[in-house]
Amino acid sequence: MSTLVSLWSRAKLLRCQRVGAGTVVWGRAWIHGRGTVLLGQGVVLDGRLAPIELHASEAAVIEIGDGTIVRGGCSVEATARVSIGRGSILGAYVKVIDNQFYPLRGERKVRPAPVEVRIEDNVVIGPHVILLPGSRVEAGAQIGAHSVISRRVPAGTCVVGNPPRCVGEVSGWP
Amino acid sequence: MAVRYESDPGAPRGPVMARLHELAARARALWLLRSATLGRGVRATGWLSVLNRGELRIGRGVTFLGGMIPTRLSVRPGAQADIGEESLFNYGSVIDVATRLVIGKRCMLGSMVHLRCGGRGLVLGDDVWIAHSAVVESGVTIGAGSVVAAGCIVTKDVPPGSLAAGVPARFLSLELLDVRERSPRRSPPGSGLDLA
């Protein structure tokens, strides 16, 4: 049975350049774009609630570390690099972008430069969080639901809100 | 001039394939928006859920982008919705018009945007950009050239040429972003406050 599950998952992950052992897809995953998608071992793409989108443009890389769980409705769009660490959890409908696609002022056809987004190990990101270009969520941090992150979140902190505020530290975090 | 969003800008599409995609998008729009009054060249590159019981007028060159979640556009009986030329809609938006909705020209609505046009209607000026997952409440007028940042909830009128960010929305004139660029403590590049 688990062989059938893994074969079915593999079929959905054909567009990935690397898929680790034990990676599964539940529901629907939409992986498109000419870039590179690298999945570690034991990654769970839980697209049962809504499809998960991994869009890596030309010369972009999306990397998801071992044991990470990505919940339904997540959308990761990379034009340069988005890396997600090990053992992290991305809640439902999280949006991760490394390019804001249009400038705030000036000619709207000129795409701004991308800035890498890094999510490190053991991070818990709540549902409906938006990670803007240049975000960096350090290890062990937890981000509350509906937050909008555009800068660095220090390791082991709990960050909530829009604009985001640090509301505490993760208990037991060294 | 419309901003043409290519899902993969570097992808070399031959002229034949590009033309076929364009024709398919136009045909899809003609079918999905058959209950609306359409201008020339309206395109839909994905699924769109339309329920029009009032008046829906869509200007020329408007593009509805598809994605993993369809955009839902509904106009209630007796309501009017006017969408300006060359506007762009991304996936997953929910637009429910109860009385009146006016969207200006060249507006860009990001993914999962909620336009809650309740009893007091909603007006978007020209060249407005509403980023991903923003919510615009009823009775709001968004001035021309303004940007509503991602995840923002707008409850009051946005002046022209402003950036609205946060919950609830706080406004910052886009002109002031010049000053930020020159100061030694700059925002990191690519953050929401970056310039062209």
mmCIF file of C-alpha atoms in Angstrom:
data_model
loop_
_atom_site.group_PDB
_atom_site.id
_atom_site.type_symbol
_atom_site.label_atom_id
_atom_site.label_comp_id
_atom_site.label_asym_id
_atom_site.label_seq_id
_atom_site.Cartn_x
_atom_site.Cartn_y
_atom_site.Cartn_z
ATOM 1 C CA MET A 1 0.000 0.000 0.000
ATOM 2 C CA SER A 2 2.757 2.398 0.928
ATOM 3 C CA THR A 3 4.499 1.517 -2.330
ATOM 4 C CA LEU A 4 1.363 2.525 -4.236
ATOM 5 C CA VAL A 5 1.127 5.767 -2.277
ATOM 6 C CA SER A 6 4.730 6.594 -2.991
ATOM 7 C CA LEU A 7 4.382 5.744 -6.669
ATOM 8 C CA TRP A 8 1.311 7.964 -6.959
ATOM 9 C CA SER A 9 3.158 10.759 -5.146
ATOM 10 C CA ARG A 10 6.135 10.325 -7.435
ATOM 11 C CA ALA A 11 3.871 10.751 -10.429
ATOM 12 C CA LYS A 12 2.695 14.091 -9.098
ATOM 13 C CA LEU A 13 6.279 15.139 -8.390
ATOM 14 C CA LEU A 14 7.666 14.351 -11.830
ATOM 15 C CA ARG A 15 8.614 17.957 -12.416
ATOM 16 C CA CYS A 16 10.889 18.060 -9.387
ATOM 17 C CA GLN A 17 14.607 17.680 -10.003
ATOM 18 C CA ARG A 18 15.153 15.829 -6.766
ATOM 19 C CA VAL A 19 12.683 14.012 -4.564
ATOM 20 C CA GLY A 20 13.923 12.418 -1.363
ATOM 21 C CA ALA A 21 12.860 9.057 -0.057
ATOM 22 C CA GLY A 22 9.564 8.944 1.790
ATOM 23 C CA THR A 23 8.228 12.164 0.320
ATOM 24 C CA VAL A 24 4.473 12.022 -0.158
ATOM 25 C CA VAL A 25 1.816 14.149 -1.764
ATOM 26 C CA TRP A 26 -1.692 14.065 -0.428
ATOM 27 C CA GLY A 27 -4.292 15.776 -2.560
ATOM 28 C CA ARG A 28 -3.085 18.065 -5.289
ATOM 29 C CA ALA A 29 0.320 19.609 -5.857
ATOM 30 C CA TRP A 30 0.861 21.949 -8.792
ATOM 31 C CA ILE A 31 4.545 22.138 -9.601
ATOM 32 C CA HIS A 32 5.299 24.281 -12.614
ATOM 33 C CA GLY A 33 7.879 26.593 -14.077
ATOM 34 C CA ARG A 34 11.250 26.037 -15.682
ATOM 35 C CA GLY A 35 13.251 26.276 -12.506
ATOM 36 C CA THR A 36 14.468 23.662 -10.068
ATOM 37 C CA VAL A 37 12.460 22.151 -7.248
ATOM 38 C CA LEU A 38 14.358 20.047 -4.731
ATOM 39 C CA LEU A 39 12.511 18.081 -2.098
ATOM 40 C CA GLY A 40 14.242 16.418 0.811
ATOM 41 C CA GLN A 41 13.379 13.163 2.485
ATOM 42 C CA GLY A 42 10.057 12.648 4.164
ATOM 43 C CA VAL A 43 8.526 15.872 2.912
ATOM 44 C CA VAL A 44 4.750 15.941 3.129
ATOM 45 C CA LEU A 45 2.841 18.052 0.655
ATOM 46 C CA ASP A 46 -0.649 17.968 2.150
ATOM 47 C CA GLY A 47 -2.722 19.399 -0.653
ATOM 48 C CA ARG A 48 -6.030 17.938 0.470
ATOM 49 C CA LEU A 49 -7.589 21.237 1.560
ATOM 50 C CA ALA A 50 -6.488 23.118 -1.543
ATOM 51 C CA PRO A 51 -3.744 22.610 -4.122
ATOM 52 C CA ILE A 52 -0.155 23.410 -3.227
ATOM 53 C CA GLU A 53 1.709 25.481 -5.773
ATOM 54 C CA LEU A 54 5.475 25.358 -6.214
ATOM 55 C CA HIS A 55 6.444 27.720 -9.004
ATOM 56 C CA ALA A 56 10.103 28.110 -9.792
ATOM 57 C CA SER A 57 10.764 30.456 -12.681
ATOM 58 C CA GLU A 58 13.686 30.143 -15.046
ATOM 59 C CA ALA A 59 16.960 29.761 -13.095
ATOM 60 C CA ALA A 60 15.127 29.766 -9.769
ATOM 61 C CA VAL A 61 15.446 27.153 -7.046
ATOM 62 C CA ILE A 62 12.902 26.013 -4.485
ATOM 63 C CA GLU A 63 14.418 23.783 -1.886
ATOM 64 C CA ILE A 64 12.422 22.071 0.846
ATOM 65 C CA GLY A 65 14.306 20.292 3.596
ATOM 66 C CA ASP A 66 13.786 16.877 5.147
ATOM 67 C CA GLY A 67 10.629 16.200 7.096
ATOM 68 C CA THR A 68 8.920 19.488 6.314
ATOM 69 C CA ILE A 69 5.149 19.547 6.077
ATOM 70 C CA VAL A 70 3.467 21.920 3.660
ATOM 71 C CA ARG A 71 -0.283 22.301 4.173
ATOM 72 C CA GLY A 72 -2.911 22.908 1.525
ATOM 73 C CA GLY A 73 -3.249 26.140 -0.367
ATOM 74 C CA CYS A 74 0.399 27.100 0.090
ATOM 75 C CA SER A 75 1.954 28.920 -2.790
ATOM 76 C CA VAL A 76 5.713 29.249 -3.140
ATOM 77 C CA GLU A 77 6.831 31.407 -6.048
ATOM 78 C CA ALA A 78 10.544 31.718 -6.668
ATOM 79 C CA THR A 79 12.320 33.841 -9.226
ATOM 80 C CA ALA A 80 15.734 33.353 -7.584
ATOM 81 C CA ARG A 81 15.764 31.197 -4.484
ATOM 82 C CA VAL A 82 13.437 30.052 -1.752
ATOM 83 C CA SER A 83 14.837 27.588 0.739
ATOM 84 C CA ILE A 84 12.887 25.935 3.497
ATOM 85 C CA GLY A 85 14.725 24.058 6.199
ATOM 86 C CA ARG A 86 14.194 20.745 7.888
ATOM 87 C CA GLY A 87 11.335 19.789 10.106
ATOM 88 C CA SER A 88 9.365 22.942 9.437
ATOM 89 C CA ILE A 89 5.654 23.308 9.057
ATOM 90 C CA LEU A 90 4.002 25.669 6.615
ATOM 91 C CA GLY A 91 0.358 26.176 7.513
ATOM 92 C CA ALA A 92 -2.523 26.403 5.088
ATOM 93 C CA TYR A 93 -2.571 29.120 2.429
ATOM 94 C CA VAL A 94 0.893 30.447 3.228
ATOM 95 C CA LYS A 95 2.325 32.614 0.459
ATOM 96 C CA VAL A 96 6.083 32.748 -0.045
ATOM 97 C CA ILE A 97 7.462 35.028 -2.724
ATOM 98 C CA ASP A 98 11.014 36.160 -3.376
ATOM 99 C CA ASN A 99 10.069 38.918 -5.765
ATOM 100 C CA GLN A 100 7.354 41.520 -5.419
ATOM 101 C CA PHE A 101 7.007 41.472 -9.234
ATOM 102 C CA TYR A 102 6.219 45.156 -9.600
ATOM 103 C CA PRO A 103 7.956 48.241 -8.220
ATOM 104 C CA LEU A 104 6.080 50.496 -5.852
ATOM 105 C CA ARG A 105 6.830 53.539 -7.956
ATOM 106 C CA GLY A 106 7.873 54.091 -11.496
ATOM 107 C CA GLU A 107 7.341 51.998 -14.552
ATOM 108 C CA ARG A 108 5.359 48.929 -13.605
ATOM 109 C CA LYS A 109 6.769 46.805 -16.374
ATOM 110 C CA VAL A 110 10.227 46.828 -14.785
ATOM 111 C CA ARG A 111 10.428 43.851 -12.468
ATOM 112 C CA PRO A 112 12.435 44.512 -9.278
ATOM 113 C CA ALA A 113 15.400 42.352 -8.324
ATOM 114 C CA PRO A 114 14.572 39.215 -6.373
ATOM 115 C CA VAL A 115 15.725 38.732 -2.797
ATOM 116 C CA GLU A 116 16.152 35.247 -1.399
ATOM 117 C CA VAL A 117 13.726 33.952 1.207
ATOM 118 C CA ARG A 118 15.118 31.587 3.803
ATOM 119 C CA ILE A 119 13.131 29.547 6.265
ATOM 120 C CA GLU A 120 15.396 27.618 8.579
ATOM 121 C CA ASP A 121 14.911 24.408 10.536
ATOM 122 C CA ASN A 122 12.043 23.585 12.901
ATOM 123 C CA VAL A 123 10.038 26.652 12.064
ATOM 124 C CA VAL A 124 6.275 26.661 12.526
ATOM 125 C CA ILE A 125 4.476 29.036 10.213
ATOM 126 C CA GLY A 126 0.793 29.508 10.903
ATOM 127 C CA PRO A 127 -1.927 29.574 8.270
ATOM 128 C CA HIS A 128 -2.361 32.507 5.896
ATOM 129 C CA VAL A 129 1.069 33.949 6.610
ATOM 130 C CA ILE A 130 2.731 35.971 3.861
ATOM 131 C CA LEU A 131 6.511 35.887 3.516
ATOM 132 C CA LEU A 132 7.653 38.800 1.400
ATOM 133 C CA PRO A 133 10.962 39.045 -0.495
ATOM 134 C CA GLY A 134 13.957 39.205 1.803
ATOM 135 C CA SER A 135 12.301 37.372 4.693
ATOM 136 C CA ARG A 136 14.454 35.225 6.840
ATOM 137 C CA VAL A 137 12.889 33.072 9.516
ATOM 138 C CA GLU A 138 15.558 31.670 11.770
ATOM 139 C CA ALA A 139 15.538 28.269 13.387
ATOM 140 C CA GLY A 140 12.808 27.385 15.838
ATOM 141 C CA ALA A 141 10.749 30.490 15.295
ATOM 142 C CA GLN A 142 6.986 30.405 15.245
ATOM 143 C CA ILE A 143 4.895 32.769 13.224
ATOM 144 C CA GLY A 144 1.285 33.365 14.129
ATOM 145 C CA ALA A 145 -1.549 33.100 11.660
ATOM 146 C CA HIS A 146 -2.176 35.943 9.187
ATOM 147 C CA SER A 147 1.157 37.607 9.866
ATOM 148 C CA VAL A 148 3.067 39.393 7.128
ATOM 149 C CA ILE A 149 6.838 38.982 7.383
ATOM 150 C CA SER A 150 9.258 41.011 5.310
ATOM 151 C CA ARG A 151 12.442 40.959 7.389
ATOM 152 C CA ARG A 152 14.338 38.695 9.724
ATOM 153 C CA VAL A 153 12.616 36.747 12.457
ATOM 154 C CA PRO A 154 15.153 35.860 15.191
ATOM 155 C CA ALA A 155 15.641 32.269 16.243
ATOM 156 C CA GLY A 156 13.281 30.854 18.831
ATOM 157 C CA THR A 157 10.876 33.770 18.850
ATOM 158 C CA CYS A 158 7.130 33.927 18.405
ATOM 159 C CA VAL A 159 6.115 36.634 15.998
ATOM 160 C CA VAL A 160 2.547 37.698 15.336
ATOM 161 C CA GLY A 161 0.744 40.345 13.409
ATOM 162 C CA ASN A 162 0.834 42.798 10.579
ATOM 163 C CA PRO A 163 3.128 44.617 11.148
ATOM 164 C CA PRO A 164 4.795 41.725 12.950
ATOM 165 C CA ARG A 165 5.600 41.982 16.636
ATOM 166 C CA CYS A 166 7.597 39.598 18.797
ATOM 167 C CA VAL A 167 5.273 38.294 21.495
ATOM 168 C CA GLY A 168 7.548 35.855 23.240
ATOM 169 C CA GLU A 169 10.028 33.100 22.913
ATOM 170 C CA VAL A 170 9.477 29.461 22.196
ATOM 171 C CA SER A 171 9.660 27.666 25.516
ATOM 172 C CA GLY A 172 12.503 25.223 25.772
ATOM 173 C CA TRP A 173 14.353 26.756 22.860
ATOM 174 C CA PRO A 174 18.070 26.954 23.652
ATOM 175 C CA MET B 1 -0.160 50.055 -21.806
ATOM 176 C CA ALA B 2 -1.184 46.832 -20.171
ATOM 177 C CA VAL B 3 1.219 44.948 -17.960
ATOM 178 C CA ARG B 4 1.385 41.516 -19.466
ATOM 179 C CA TYR B 5 2.109 39.001 -16.784
ATOM 180 C CA GLU B 6 3.862 35.929 -18.128
ATOM 181 C CA SER B 7 3.874 33.010 -15.773
ATOM 182 C CA ASP B 8 7.398 32.292 -16.896
ATOM 183 C CA PRO B 9 9.011 35.408 -18.364
ATOM 184 C CA GLY B 10 12.072 33.613 -19.581
ATOM 185 C CA ALA B 11 10.133 30.935 -21.375
ATOM 186 C CA PRO B 12 10.654 31.282 -25.109
ATOM 187 C CA ARG B 13 7.262 30.711 -26.568
ATOM 188 C CA GLY B 14 7.113 30.599 -30.285
ATOM 189 C CA PRO B 15 4.860 33.128 -31.964
ATOM 190 C CA VAL B 16 2.429 30.384 -32.963
ATOM 191 C CA MET B 17 2.051 29.027 -29.412
ATOM 192 C CA ALA B 18 1.761 32.532 -27.992
ATOM 193 C CA ARG B 19 -0.987 33.331 -30.472
ATOM 194 C CA LEU B 20 -2.832 30.128 -29.640
ATOM 195 C CA HIS B 21 -2.621 30.879 -25.927
ATOM 196 C CA GLU B 22 -3.966 34.363 -26.567
ATOM 197 C CA LEU B 23 -6.886 33.052 -28.602
ATOM 198 C CA ALA B 24 -7.676 30.405 -25.999
ATOM 199 C CA ALA B 25 -7.614 33.027 -23.243
ATOM 200 C CA ARG B 26 -9.947 35.292 -25.182
ATOM 201 C CA ALA B 27 -12.323 32.451 -25.945
ATOM 202 C CA ARG B 28 -12.331 31.400 -22.318
ATOM 203 C CA ALA B 29 -13.186 34.935 -21.260
ATOM 204 C CA LEU B 30 -15.993 35.185 -23.805
ATOM 205 C CA TRP B 31 -17.459 32.001 -22.392
ATOM 206 C CA LEU B 32 -16.949 32.554 -18.667
ATOM 207 C CA LEU B 33 -18.013 36.197 -18.792
ATOM 208 C CA ARG B 34 -20.877 35.712 -21.228
ATOM 209 C CA SER B 35 -23.296 37.336 -18.797
ATOM 210 C CA ALA B 36 -21.236 40.541 -18.709
ATOM 211 C CA THR B 37 -20.742 43.399 -21.139
ATOM 212 C CA LEU B 38 -17.201 42.924 -22.369
ATOM 213 C CA GLY B 39 -14.793 45.222 -24.078
ATOM 214 C CA ARG B 40 -12.319 44.069 -26.683
ATOM 215 C CA GLY B 41 -9.536 41.726 -25.819
ATOM 216 C CA VAL B 42 -10.655 40.529 -22.385
ATOM 217 C CA ARG B 43 -8.678 37.444 -21.476
ATOM 218 C CA ALA B 44 -9.046 34.687 -18.899
ATOM 219 C CA THR B 45 -6.109 32.350 -18.531
ATOM 220 C CA GLY B 46 -7.802 30.177 -15.953
ATOM 221 C CA TRP B 47 -11.064 29.302 -14.324
ATOM 222 C CA LEU B 48 -13.289 32.093 -13.171
ATOM 223 C CA SER B 49 -16.549 31.736 -11.298
ATOM 224 C CA VAL B 50 -19.000 34.446 -12.359
ATOM 225 C CA LEU B 51 -22.496 35.071 -11.049
ATOM 226 C CA ASN B 52 -23.973 38.184 -12.595
ATOM 227 C CA ARG B 53 -27.489 39.168 -11.510
ATOM 228 C CA GLY B 54 -26.958 42.897 -11.980
ATOM 229 C CA GLU B 55 -24.834 44.844 -14.423
ATOM 230 C CA LEU B 56 -21.258 43.872 -15.036
ATOM 231 C CA ARG B 57 -19.228 45.928 -17.473
ATOM 232 C CA ILE B 58 -15.654 44.979 -18.181
ATOM 233 C CA GLY B 59 -13.393 47.288 -20.113
ATOM 234 C CA ARG B 60 -11.094 46.304 -22.902
ATOM 235 C CA GLY B 61 -7.915 44.413 -22.324
ATOM 236 C CA VAL B 62 -8.800 43.195 -18.831
ATOM 237 C CA THR B 63 -6.987 40.022 -17.876
ATOM 238 C CA PHE B 64 -8.102 37.400 -15.368
ATOM 239 C CA LEU B 65 -5.226 35.124 -14.436
ATOM 240 C CA GLY B 66 -5.913 31.582 -13.420
ATOM 241 C CA GLY B 67 -4.336 29.726 -10.584
ATOM 242 C CA MET B 68 -4.949 27.008 -8.100
ATOM 243 C CA ILE B 69 -8.069 28.707 -6.774
ATOM 244 C CA PRO B 70 -10.582 30.358 -9.108
ATOM 245 C CA THR B 71 -11.535 33.991 -8.802
ATOM 246 C CA ARG B 72 -15.142 34.448 -7.712
ATOM 247 C CA LEU B 73 -16.940 37.440 -9.115
ATOM 248 C CA SER B 74 -20.572 37.948 -8.178
ATOM 249 C CA VAL B 75 -22.865 40.885 -8.812
ATOM 250 C CA ARG B 76 -26.105 40.914 -6.857
ATOM 251 C CA PRO B 77 -29.478 41.956 -8.345
ATOM 252 C CA GLY B 78 -29.610 45.706 -8.857
ATOM 253 C CA ALA B 79 -25.873 46.136 -8.357
ATOM 254 C CA GLN B 80 -23.437 47.607 -10.867
ATOM 255 C CA ALA B 81 -19.815 46.739 -11.385
ATOM 256 C CA ASP B 82 -17.508 48.604 -13.749
ATOM 257 C CA ILE B 83 -14.038 47.299 -14.350
ATOM 258 C CA GLY B 84 -11.655 49.662 -16.088
ATOM 259 C CA GLU B 85 -9.460 49.001 -19.087
ATOM 260 C CA GLU B 86 -6.274 46.996 -18.943
ATOM 261 C CA SER B 87 -6.827 45.818 -15.389
ATOM 262 C CA LEU B 88 -5.322 42.606 -14.121
ATOM 263 C CA PHE B 89 -6.834 40.111 -11.720
ATOM 264 C CA ASN B 90 -4.924 37.270 -10.146
ATOM 265 C CA TYR B 91 -6.271 33.967 -8.852
ATOM 266 C CA GLY B 92 -8.381 33.359 -5.806
ATOM 267 C CA SER B 93 -9.943 36.799 -5.506
ATOM 268 C CA VAL B 94 -13.410 37.178 -4.071
ATOM 269 C CA ILE B 95 -15.339 40.131 -5.410
ATOM 270 C CA ASP B 96 -18.933 40.369 -4.242
ATOM 271 C CA VAL B 97 -20.788 43.446 -5.428
ATOM 272 C CA ALA B 98 -23.895 44.387 -3.457
ATOM 273 C CA THR B 99 -24.439 47.948 -4.682
ATOM 274 C CA ARG B 100 -21.643 49.505 -6.684
ATOM 275 C CA LEU B 101 -18.075 48.711 -7.616
ATOM 276 C CA VAL B 102 -15.834 50.877 -9.732
ATOM 277 C CA ILE B 103 -12.370 49.667 -10.645
ATOM 278 C CA GLY B 104 -10.192 52.112 -12.537
ATOM 279 C CA LYS B 105 -7.920 51.592 -15.471
ATOM 280 C CA ARG B 106 -4.728 49.584 -15.264
ATOM 281 C CA CYS B 107 -5.478 48.323 -11.769
ATOM 282 C CA MET B 108 -3.747 45.214 -10.548
ATOM 283 C CA LEU B 109 -5.438 42.954 -8.046
ATOM 284 C CA GLY B 110 -3.253 40.301 -6.524
ATOM 285 C CA SER B 111 -4.174 36.794 -5.558
ATOM 286 C CA MET B 112 -6.761 36.080 -2.842
ATOM 287 C CA VAL B 113 -7.893 39.688 -2.614
ATOM 288 C CA HIS B 114 -11.277 40.310 -1.004
ATOM 289 C CA LEU B 115 -13.249 43.286 -2.210
ATOM 290 C CA ARG B 116 -16.128 43.510 0.192
ATOM 291 C CA CYS B 117 -18.395 45.917 -1.654
ATOM 292 C CA GLY B 118 -21.267 45.929 0.788
ATOM 293 C CA GLY B 119 -23.981 48.527 1.178
ATOM 294 C CA ARG B 120 -21.687 51.465 0.622
ATOM 295 C CA GLY B 121 -19.948 50.358 -2.544
ATOM 296 C CA LEU B 122 -16.271 50.482 -3.388
ATOM 297 C CA VAL B 123 -14.195 52.675 -5.691
ATOM 298 C CA LEU B 124 -10.685 51.954 -6.896
ATOM 299 C CA GLY B 125 -8.927 54.716 -8.791
ATOM 300 C CA ASP B 126 -6.696 54.254 -11.818
ATOM 301 C CA ASP B 127 -3.375 52.443 -11.489
ATOM 302 C CA VAL B 128 -4.164 50.981 -8.073
ATOM 303 C CA TRP B 129 -2.201 47.912 -7.042
ATOM 304 C CA ILE B 130 -3.700 45.671 -4.409
ATOM 305 C CA ALA B 131 -1.261 43.034 -3.270
ATOM 306 C CA HIS B 132 -1.863 39.442 -2.244
ATOM 307 C CA SER B 133 -4.540 38.655 0.317
ATOM 308 C CA ALA B 134 -5.530 42.236 1.029
ATOM 309 C CA VAL B 135 -9.063 43.003 2.157
ATOM 310 C CA VAL B 136 -10.825 46.203 1.173
ATOM 311 C CA GLU B 137 -13.909 46.961 3.225
ATOM 312 C CA SER B 138 -17.112 48.512 1.991
ATOM 313 C CA GLY B 139 -17.376 52.262 1.505
ATOM 314 C CA VAL B 140 -13.661 52.739 0.816
ATOM 315 C CA THR B 141 -12.247 54.828 -2.003
ATOM 316 C CA ILE B 142 -8.693 54.024 -2.988
ATOM 317 C CA GLY B 143 -7.014 56.972 -4.656
ATOM 318 C CA ALA B 144 -5.273 56.720 -7.989
ATOM 319 C CA GLY B 145 -1.782 55.291 -8.063
ATOM 320 C CA SER B 146 -1.973 53.823 -4.585
ATOM 321 C CA VAL B 147 -0.585 50.526 -3.456
ATOM 322 C CA VAL B 148 -2.237 48.317 -0.866
ATOM 323 C CA ALA B 149 0.383 46.068 0.674
ATOM 324 C CA ALA B 150 0.032 42.335 1.146
ATOM 325 C CA GLY B 151 -2.252 41.220 3.926
ATOM 326 C CA CYS B 152 -3.531 44.720 4.583
ATOM 327 C CA ILE B 153 -7.088 45.374 5.697
ATOM 328 C CA VAL B 154 -8.290 48.733 4.414
ATOM 329 C CA THR B 155 -11.157 50.260 6.367
ATOM 330 C CA LYS B 156 -10.782 53.961 5.455
ATOM 331 C CA ASP B 157 -10.256 55.888 2.248
ATOM 332 C CA VAL B 158 -6.729 55.683 0.880
ATOM 333 C CA PRO B 159 -5.338 58.973 -0.444
ATOM 334 C CA PRO B 160 -3.912 58.987 -3.974
ATOM 335 C CA GLY B 161 -0.292 57.996 -4.320
ATOM 336 C CA SER B 162 -0.052 56.213 -0.979
ATOM 337 C CA LEU B 163 1.063 52.912 0.353
ATOM 338 C CA ALA B 164 -1.450 51.295 2.691
ATOM 339 C CA ALA B 165 -0.009 48.617 4.937
ATOM 340 C CA GLY B 166 -0.871 46.784 8.107
ATOM 341 C CA VAL B 167 -3.973 45.827 9.994
ATOM 342 C CA PRO B 168 -5.745 48.211 10.164
ATOM 343 C CA ALA B 169 -4.269 50.069 7.237
ATOM 344 C CA ARG B 170 -1.774 52.839 7.884
ATOM 345 C CA PHE B 171 -0.917 55.136 5.014
ATOM 346 C CA LEU B 172 2.452 56.361 3.838
ATOM 347 C CA SER B 173 2.867 58.596 0.848
ATOM 348 C CA LEU B 174 4.782 56.863 -1.912
ATOM 349 C CA GLU B 175 6.690 60.146 -2.373
ATOM 350 C CA LEU B 176 8.282 59.644 1.046
ATOM 351 C CA LEU B 177 9.890 56.403 -0.028
ATOM 352 C CA ASP B 178 12.517 58.492 -1.837
ATOM 353 C CA VAL B 179 13.739 59.777 1.506
ATOM 354 C CA ARG B 180 14.048 56.282 2.924
ATOM 355 C CA GLU B 181 16.268 55.243 0.070
ATOM 356 C CA ARG B 182 18.820 57.922 0.879
ATOM 357 C CA SER B 183 18.993 57.308 4.633
ATOM 358 C CA PRO B 184 21.809 55.124 6.009
ATOM 359 C CA ARG B 185 19.420 52.635 7.634
ATOM 360 C CA ARG B 186 17.741 51.439 4.500
ATOM 361 C CA SER B 187 15.089 48.848 4.210
ATOM 362 C CA PRO B 188 16.540 45.624 2.894
ATOM 363 C CA PRO B 189 16.240 45.417 -0.870
ATOM 364 C CA GLY B 190 13.165 43.686 -2.108
ATOM 365 C CA SER B 191 11.184 44.368 1.035
ATOM 366 C CA GLY B 192 7.794 45.904 0.640
ATOM 367 C CA LEU B 193 9.272 49.414 0.689
ATOM 368 C CA ASP B 194 11.645 49.048 -2.175
ATOM 369 C CA LEU B 195 11.560 51.321 -5.194
ATOM 370 C CA ALA B 196 11.903 50.417 -8.834
#
